[in-house]
Every structure is written in structure tokens, then in C-alpha cells.
Coordinates of C-alpha atoms in Angstrom, one line a residue:
X9 CA -84.7 -193.1 8.9
X10 CA -82.9 -192.0 5.8
X11 CA -85.9 -190.4 4.1
X12 CA -86.7 -188.5 7.4
X13 CA -83.2 -187.1 7.6
X14 CA -83.3 -186.1 3.9
X15 CA -86.7 -184.4 4.4
X16 CA -85.3 -182.4 7.4
X17 CA -82.1 -181.3 5.7
X18 CA -81.5 -177.5 6.0
X19 CA -80.4 -176.3 2.6
X20 CA -77.7 -173.5 2.7
X21 CA -76.6 -171.8 -0.5
X22 CA -72.8 -171.9 -0.6
X23 CA -72.8 -168.9 -3.1
X24 CA -74.5 -166.5 -0.7
X25 CA -72.7 -163.1 -0.1
X26 CA -69.0 -163.9 0.6
X27 CA -69.5 -167.3 -1.0
X28 CA -66.4 -168.8 0.6
X29 CA -65.3 -171.1 3.3
X30 CA -67.0 -169.2 6.2
X31 CA -70.4 -170.5 5.1
X32 CA -69.0 -174.0 5.5
X33 CA -67.4 -173.4 8.9
X34 CA -70.4 -171.7 10.5
X35 CA -73.0 -174.0 9.0
X36 CA -71.1 -177.2 9.9
X37 CA -70.4 -176.0 13.4
X38 CA -74.0 -175.1 14.1
X39 CA -75.2 -178.3 12.4
X40 CA -73.0 -180.4 14.8
X41 CA -74.1 -178.3 17.8
X42 CA -77.8 -178.2 17.1
X43 CA -78.1 -181.7 15.6
X44 CA -79.5 -180.3 12.3
X45 CA -78.4 -182.1 9.1
X46 CA -77.4 -179.7 6.3
X47 CA -76.9 -179.7 2.6
X48 CA -74.6 -177.1 1.0
X49 CA -74.6 -176.8 -2.8
X50 CA -72.4 -174.3 -4.7
X51 CA -69.5 -174.7 -2.2
X52 CA -67.1 -171.8 -2.3
X53 CA -68.8 -170.6 -5.5
X54 CA -67.2 -167.2 -5.4
X55 CA -63.7 -168.4 -5.1
X56 CA -61.2 -169.4 -7.8
X57 CA -61.1 -172.3 -8.0
X58 CA -64.5 -173.1 -6.4
X59 CA -65.1 -176.2 -4.3
X60 CA -63.4 -177.6 -1.2
X61 CA -59.7 -177.1 -0.6
X62 CA -57.7 -179.3 1.7
X63 CA -58.2 -176.9 4.6
X64 CA -62.0 -177.0 4.3
X65 CA -62.0 -180.8 4.0
X66 CA -59.9 -181.1 7.2
X67 CA -62.3 -178.8 9.0
X68 CA -65.4 -180.8 8.1
X69 CA -63.7 -184.1 8.9
X70 CA -62.7 -182.6 12.3
X71 CA -66.3 -181.5 13.0
X72 CA -67.6 -184.9 11.9
X73 CA -65.3 -186.5 14.4
X74 CA -66.6 -184.3 17.2
X75 CA -70.2 -185.3 16.6
X76 CA -69.9 -188.7 14.8
X77 CA -71.4 -187.2 11.7
X78 CA -72.2 -188.9 8.4
X79 CA -70.9 -186.9 5.4
X80 CA -71.2 -186.8 1.7
X81 CA -69.0 -184.9 -0.8
X82 CA -66.2 -184.2 1.6
X83 CA -63.2 -184.4 -0.8
X84 CA -61.0 -182.0 -2.7
X85 CA -62.8 -179.8 -5.3
X86 CA -66.2 -181.0 -4.2
X87 CA -69.0 -178.3 -4.8
X88 CA -71.7 -180.0 -2.8
X89 CA -71.5 -181.2 0.8
X90 CA -74.0 -183.0 3.1
X91 CA -73.4 -183.2 6.8
X92 CA -75.6 -185.3 9.1
X93 CA -74.5 -184.9 12.7
X94 CA -74.8 -187.5 15.5
X95 CA -74.3 -186.8 19.2
X96 CA -71.5 -184.7 20.6
X97 CA -69.7 -186.8 23.1
X98 CA -67.0 -185.0 25.1
X99 CA -64.4 -184.6 26.2
X100 CA -62.3 -185.5 23.2
X101 CA -58.6 -185.6 22.2
X102 CA -58.6 -184.5 18.6
X103 CA -56.1 -183.7 15.8
X104 CA -56.6 -182.0 12.5
X105 CA -54.0 -181.7 9.7
X106 CA -54.9 -180.5 6.1
X107 CA -51.3 -181.4 5.0
X108 CA -50.9 -177.9 3.6
X109 CA -50.4 -174.3 4.9
X110 CA -54.2 -174.2 5.5
X111 CA -54.9 -172.0 8.5
X112 CA -55.0 -173.5 12.0
X113 CA -57.2 -170.6 13.1
X114 CA -59.9 -171.5 10.6
X115 CA -59.8 -175.1 11.9
X116 CA -60.3 -173.7 15.3
X117 CA -63.3 -171.6 14.1
X118 CA -65.2 -174.7 12.9
X119 CA -64.5 -176.8 16.0
X120 CA -64.6 -174.3 18.9
X121 CA -68.4 -173.9 19.1
X122 CA -68.9 -177.6 19.1
X123 CA -66.3 -178.3 21.8
X124 CA -67.5 -175.7 24.2
X125 CA -70.7 -177.5 25.1
X126 CA -70.3 -180.8 26.9
X127 CA -72.1 -183.0 29.4
X128 CA -68.7 -183.4 31.2
X129 CA -67.8 -180.1 32.8
X130 CA -64.8 -181.4 34.6
X131 CA -62.6 -182.3 31.7
X132 CA -61.6 -179.9 28.8
X133 CA -61.3 -181.1 25.3
X134 CA -57.8 -181.2 23.8
X135 CA -57.2 -180.1 20.3
X136 CA -54.0 -180.2 18.2
X137 CA -54.1 -178.3 14.9
X138 CA -51.5 -178.6 12.2
X139 CA -50.9 -176.3 9.2
X140 CA -50.3 -172.6 8.8
X141 CA -50.2 -170.4 11.9
X142 CA -49.5 -167.2 9.9
X143 CA -51.3 -167.7 6.7
X144 CA -52.8 -165.3 4.1
X145 CA -56.6 -164.8 3.9
X146 CA -57.1 -165.9 7.5
X147 CA -56.5 -164.5 11.1
X148 CA -53.0 -165.1 12.2
X149 CA -52.6 -167.2 15.3
X150 CA -51.3 -164.1 17.1
X151 CA -54.7 -162.4 16.4
X152 CA -56.5 -165.4 18.0
X153 CA -54.1 -165.2 20.9
X154 CA -54.2 -161.5 21.6
X155 CA -57.6 -160.3 20.3
X156 CA -60.1 -163.1 19.9
X157 CA -59.4 -165.2 23.0
X158 CA -59.2 -162.2 25.3
X159 CA -62.7 -161.1 24.0
X160 CA -64.0 -164.6 24.7
X161 CA -62.7 -164.5 28.3
X162 CA -63.7 -161.0 29.1
X163 CA -67.3 -161.2 27.7
X164 CA -68.2 -164.9 28.0
X165 CA -65.9 -166.0 30.8
X166 CA -64.2 -168.6 28.7
X167 CA -60.7 -169.6 29.6
X168 CA -59.5 -171.2 26.4
X169 CA -55.8 -172.2 26.6
X170 CA -53.7 -171.9 23.4
X171 CA -50.1 -172.9 23.0
X172 CA -48.1 -172.4 19.8
X173 CA -45.9 -175.5 19.6
X174 CA -44.3 -174.5 16.3
X175 CA -45.1 -171.7 13.8
X176 CA -45.8 -172.6 10.2
X177 CA -45.5 -169.8 7.6
X178 CA -47.1 -169.5 4.2
X179 CA -46.7 -171.2 1.8
X180 CA -45.2 -174.3 3.5
X181 CA -47.3 -174.6 6.7
X182 CA -45.9 -177.2 9.1
X183 CA -47.0 -175.4 12.2
X184 CA -48.7 -176.9 15.3
X185 CA -51.0 -175.4 17.9
X186 CA -52.5 -177.0 21.0
X187 CA -55.8 -175.8 22.5
X188 CA -57.5 -176.8 25.7
X189 CA -61.2 -176.0 25.6
X190 CA -63.4 -176.0 28.7
X191 CA -66.9 -177.5 28.6
X192 CA -70.0 -175.4 29.4
X193 CA -73.1 -176.5 31.2
X194 CA -75.0 -173.1 31.0
X195 CA -75.8 -170.7 28.2
X196 CA -73.4 -168.0 27.3
X197 CA -74.2 -164.6 28.7
X198 CA -75.2 -161.7 26.3
X199 CA -72.7 -159.1 25.4
X200 CA -73.2 -155.3 25.7
X201 CA -70.4 -153.4 24.1
X202 CA -71.2 -149.9 22.7
X203 CA -68.5 -147.6 24.2
X204 CA -65.0 -148.2 23.1
X205 CA -63.2 -145.6 25.2
X206 CA -59.9 -143.9 24.3
X207 CA -56.8 -145.9 23.2
X208 CA -54.2 -146.0 25.9
X209 CA -51.7 -148.4 24.4
X210 CA -50.8 -150.0 21.0
X211 CA -48.8 -153.2 21.3
X212 CA -47.6 -155.6 18.7
X213 CA -45.0 -158.0 17.4
X214 CA -43.3 -158.1 14.0
X215 CA -41.8 -161.6 13.7
X216 CA -39.9 -163.7 11.2
X217 CA -38.8 -167.3 11.1
X218 CA -36.0 -168.5 8.8
X219 CA -35.2 -164.9 7.8
X220 CA -32.7 -162.3 9.1
X221 CA -33.8 -160.3 12.2
X222 CA -33.4 -157.1 10.2
X223 CA -36.6 -158.0 8.2
X224 CA -38.6 -158.0 11.4
X225 CA -37.0 -154.7 12.4
X226 CA -38.0 -153.2 9.0
X227 CA -41.6 -154.4 9.4
X228 CA -41.7 -152.9 12.9
X229 CA -40.2 -149.6 11.9
X230 CA -42.6 -149.1 9.0
X231 CA -45.6 -149.8 11.3
X232 CA -44.3 -147.3 13.9
X233 CA -43.7 -144.7 11.2
X234 CA -47.2 -145.1 9.8
X235 CA -48.9 -144.8 13.2
X236 CA -46.8 -141.7 14.1
X237 CA -47.6 -140.1 10.7
X238 CA -51.3 -140.5 11.6
X239 CA -50.8 -138.5 14.8
X240 CA -50.5 -141.5 17.2
X241 CA -48.3 -140.5 20.1
X242 CA -45.0 -142.5 20.1
X243 CA -45.3 -142.8 23.9
X244 CA -48.2 -145.3 23.6
X245 CA -46.6 -147.5 20.9
X246 CA -44.9 -150.7 22.1
X247 CA -44.0 -152.9 19.1
X248 CA -41.3 -155.7 19.4
X249 CA -39.3 -157.3 16.6
X250 CA -38.8 -161.1 17.0
X251 CA -36.8 -163.7 15.2
X252 CA -37.7 -167.3 15.8
X253 CA -35.3 -170.2 16.0
X254 CA -35.4 -173.3 13.8
X255 CA -37.2 -175.2 16.5
X256 CA -39.8 -172.5 16.9
X257 CA -40.8 -172.2 13.2
X258 CA -41.1 -174.4 10.1
X259 CA -39.9 -172.9 6.9
X260 CA -39.4 -169.1 6.4
X261 CA -41.8 -166.3 6.6
X262 CA -43.1 -163.5 8.8
X263 CA -45.8 -161.1 9.7
X264 CA -47.0 -158.5 12.1
X265 CA -49.9 -158.1 14.5
X266 CA -50.8 -154.7 16.1
X267 CA -53.5 -154.3 18.7
X268 CA -54.8 -151.2 20.4
X269 CA -56.1 -151.5 24.0
X270 CA -58.7 -149.0 25.2
X271 CA -59.8 -147.7 28.6
X272 CA -63.0 -149.7 28.4
X273 CA -61.2 -153.0 27.7
X274 CA -61.7 -153.2 23.9
X275 CA -58.9 -154.7 21.8
X276 CA -58.7 -153.6 18.1
X277 CA -56.3 -155.4 15.8
X278 CA -54.5 -154.8 12.5
X279 CA -52.2 -157.3 10.8
X280 CA -50.4 -158.4 7.7
X281 CA -48.5 -161.5 6.5
X282 CA -45.1 -161.4 4.6
X283 CA -44.8 -162.8 1.1
X284 CA -41.7 -163.0 -1.1
X285 CA -43.1 -160.5 -3.5
X286 CA -43.6 -157.7 -1.0
X287 CA -41.1 -155.5 0.8
X288 CA -41.0 -155.6 4.7
X289 CA -42.0 -151.9 4.7
X290 CA -45.2 -152.7 2.8
X291 CA -46.1 -155.3 5.4
X292 CA -45.7 -153.0 8.4
X293 CA -47.5 -150.1 6.7
X294 CA -50.4 -152.4 5.7
X295 CA -50.9 -153.6 9.3
X296 CA -50.8 -150.1 10.7
X297 CA -53.2 -148.8 8.1
X298 CA -55.6 -151.6 8.9
X299 CA -55.5 -150.8 12.6
X300 CA -56.0 -147.1 11.9
X301 CA -59.0 -147.8 9.7
X302 CA -60.6 -149.9 12.4
X303 CA -60.0 -147.1 15.0
X304 CA -61.5 -144.4 12.9
X305 CA -65.1 -145.8 12.9
X306 CA -65.1 -145.9 16.7
X307 CA -66.4 -149.5 16.8
X308 CA -65.7 -151.8 19.8
X309 CA -64.5 -154.7 17.7
X310 CA -62.4 -154.7 14.5
X311 CA -63.4 -156.0 11.1
X312 CA -62.0 -159.5 11.7
X313 CA -63.6 -159.9 15.1
X314 CA -67.1 -158.8 14.2
X315 CA -67.8 -161.9 12.1
X316 CA -66.2 -164.3 14.5
X317 CA -68.4 -163.4 17.4
X318 CA -71.7 -163.7 15.5
X319 CA -72.2 -167.4 16.1
X320 CA -71.6 -166.9 19.9
X321 CA -74.1 -164.1 20.4
X322 CA -76.6 -166.1 18.5
X323 CA -76.2 -168.9 21.0
X324 CA -76.1 -166.7 24.0
X325 CA -79.1 -166.1 26.3
X326 CA -80.7 -162.7 25.9
X327 CA -80.0 -159.6 23.9
X328 CA -76.4 -158.7 22.8
X329 CA -75.7 -155.2 21.5
X330 CA -72.3 -154.5 19.9
X331 CA -71.0 -151.4 18.1
X332 CA -68.9 -152.2 15.1
X333 CA -67.5 -150.5 12.0
X334 CA -69.0 -151.1 8.5
X335 CA -70.2 -154.7 8.2
X336 CA -68.0 -157.0 6.1
X337 CA -69.3 -159.6 3.7
X338 CA -68.1 -162.2 6.2
X339 CA -70.3 -160.6 9.0
X340 CA -73.3 -160.4 6.7
X341 CA -72.8 -164.1 5.8
X342 CA -72.3 -165.1 9.5
X343 CA -75.6 -163.4 10.5
X344 CA -77.5 -165.0 7.6
X345 CA -76.3 -168.5 8.6
X346 CA -76.9 -167.9 12.3
X347 CA -80.5 -166.8 11.7
X348 CA -81.2 -169.7 9.4
X349 CA -79.7 -172.4 11.6
X350 CA -80.5 -171.1 15.1
X351 CA -83.6 -168.9 14.8
X352 CA -81.8 -166.0 16.6
X353 CA -83.0 -162.6 15.5
X354 CA -80.6 -159.9 14.5
X355 CA -81.2 -156.1 14.2
X356 CA -78.8 -153.8 12.4
X357 CA -78.7 -150.0 13.0
X358 CA -76.4 -148.3 10.5
X359 CA -75.2 -144.8 11.3
X360 CA -74.3 -142.3 8.6
X361 CA -70.9 -141.8 10.2
X362 CA -70.0 -145.4 9.4
X363 CA -70.5 -147.4 12.6
X364 CA -73.2 -150.1 13.0
X365 CA -75.0 -151.3 16.1
X366 CA -75.6 -155.1 15.9
X367 CA -78.3 -156.4 18.2
X368 CA -79.1 -160.1 18.6
X369 CA -81.7 -161.9 20.6
X370 CA -79.9 -165.1 21.2
X371 CA -81.5 -168.5 21.7
X372 CA -79.9 -169.4 25.1
X373 CA -78.5 -172.7 23.9
X374 CA -77.5 -175.2 26.5
X375 CA -76.1 -178.7 25.9
X376 CA -78.4 -181.7 26.1
X377 CA -78.0 -183.8 29.2

């Protein structure tokens, strides 16, 4: 038994392309879902320091709990991980806590694909995630709520409930998020998304916890000024400033999410997280510039959504075609892992003006009875 499993291990180079935590998240999620044992050397090779951090350890442990996996090397600073999945038995009530400001949204990334497919379509899985809700180097929970989940509902019909129990800001964390994830019995449909349409509204929230309200106002005003300076009409800008109570947030911090809504139903985001070393005006300006950059290339998804949806179109049934901006290293990595683990075929058509057409012939994955 052991020798057979070792022989069938899929070996994934942890130093490929972005060489960070995304390789772990996508490979482990697909390993659990497809019952393919994996070995990942050179874990987070391109990060300083390399190896597992608490957040990655918590994510692998969560995935292992979902599929009763055997693991090796899942500890702080480890540079080699083996993950041997068992059977996914759902629904489940699960909790994950890295004990740090590690991102709750990245914990959701590793667990969501596994939890979507179940032999029990009547009961959703319940997932409580602790850590940072508005952390650096990760999507803010607001992005998941206002950009990622609406995409999943509009294009895949997935009604994933998300409730922010308490926000946890960088660097302390301490946040908590509850998710209710439905079970699927059929393959995901393909996605065709090649015409963005004109922007009719830009919404957003600049928010702080444990800081004066004026900080949120300054972030908001800087974002508005940057958008208007780029010839965005003030009549379509709707950005709020919010200060959370002590019960609503742990520690002090802040950030901003902006998202543009188009006539064809696309949602394009731009965001930034506050740190002590940066002025509020810099935070607001950075989020607005990111949004404007993503709008210029005329893609139907932004630079953060493009890599998050790769795993789902690889699992979908039929050909998906999506227009994006220039591919990020995260997206290139996600495509490589999806091809290696699922056998899905991707085709990339790069236009000189900067946009890319991603086509994927998905495998039509359905859960085992």
C-alpha cells in the first residue's frame, strides 16, 4: 500500500514561477478533491524566509481534515510537504486558526474547492476561519465578499454565504469569518466572459478599526481625488468611510476596497491595506491606481480574480473563455498546477494592446458517489 502510494505521488516543484504559497493552496486543494497524493519540495522557495509559515500550515491541516489526509512535513519552516488524501466526507463543521494575522481569505482558497463537492447535497458545510481579515499580500475579506463571491454566484450559480464576525487587522489578526458552503452534485458550467461593457458605478469602503474616523475619511478622499484626476466622473463614485466599534474589530488598522461595476455584470477591484509607516492618502491613492490599471486593459476580471478562478474553470465542464489583463505570476502558476493535477488544457491568446484571452477545456469534475 505504502509503496504504491509513493509510486503514484505527483511531484510539484514549489519553486516554480511565483514560488510561494499559492502552489501549496492549489495543489493541496486539487489533491484532496481528485484523491491524488502529492509531494512538494522547495516549498515557498522564492520567499524570504522560505518554507511554511503558520498560515500555510493551518491551511494544509484544514484541507487534511476535510479529506482525512496523511501528511508529512507540515510544520513551521518546512521546505518539503507530502499530502496523501483520503475520502472527502461532507458536510463538515470546520475551524482553522493559524494563531497569527495569517489571511482568512487564503484559508478559504485552499478549502473552498474541496468543500463544494459532496455526496450530501442537502446540507452545506460550515467553516469558521480565524486570523487576519484585512492582511497584506492577500485579498482582503471585502474583496472576497464584493468581487470573488459575486463572480462565483453569477457564473457558477454558487450561493456561498459569508459573515464577518469580527475583523482582524494586520499585524495582530484576531478576526473571525463564518462561511456556509453548499454541496454540488453536478459539474460546474463553463464561463464565457469576453465583453466587459462600460463602467456605470464605482463603489467602495474605506474603513478603520481602533483608529480615528478621520483616517478613513482621508483614505476615501484620496481615492476619490485620484479617480477624478483620471477623468472618472464624480457622479458614478460612491465610496463610504466607516469606523468599526471595538466589538467589530480586533486591534487597530484599516484599508480600502474599490470595485467598478459594468453594464455586462463584471466587477473590477482595487484595494490597499493600511500600515503604520504609510499615510492614509497613500493608501487611498494606491487602491484607486490599482483599480484604474485594471480598467485600462479592458479585461473582464482584475489581476487578483484572474488567478483565483483558474482552478474552477479547470474543473468545469466544457470550454471557458475569459478576457483578462496581462497575466500575473500567480495566474501562470495556477494554470501550471491545474494542468498538471487535472489534465485540463489551457490556451492563451495575448494581444499586443495588453489583454489576454484565457481558454480552458475543463474536465467536468463531479464528486464520486
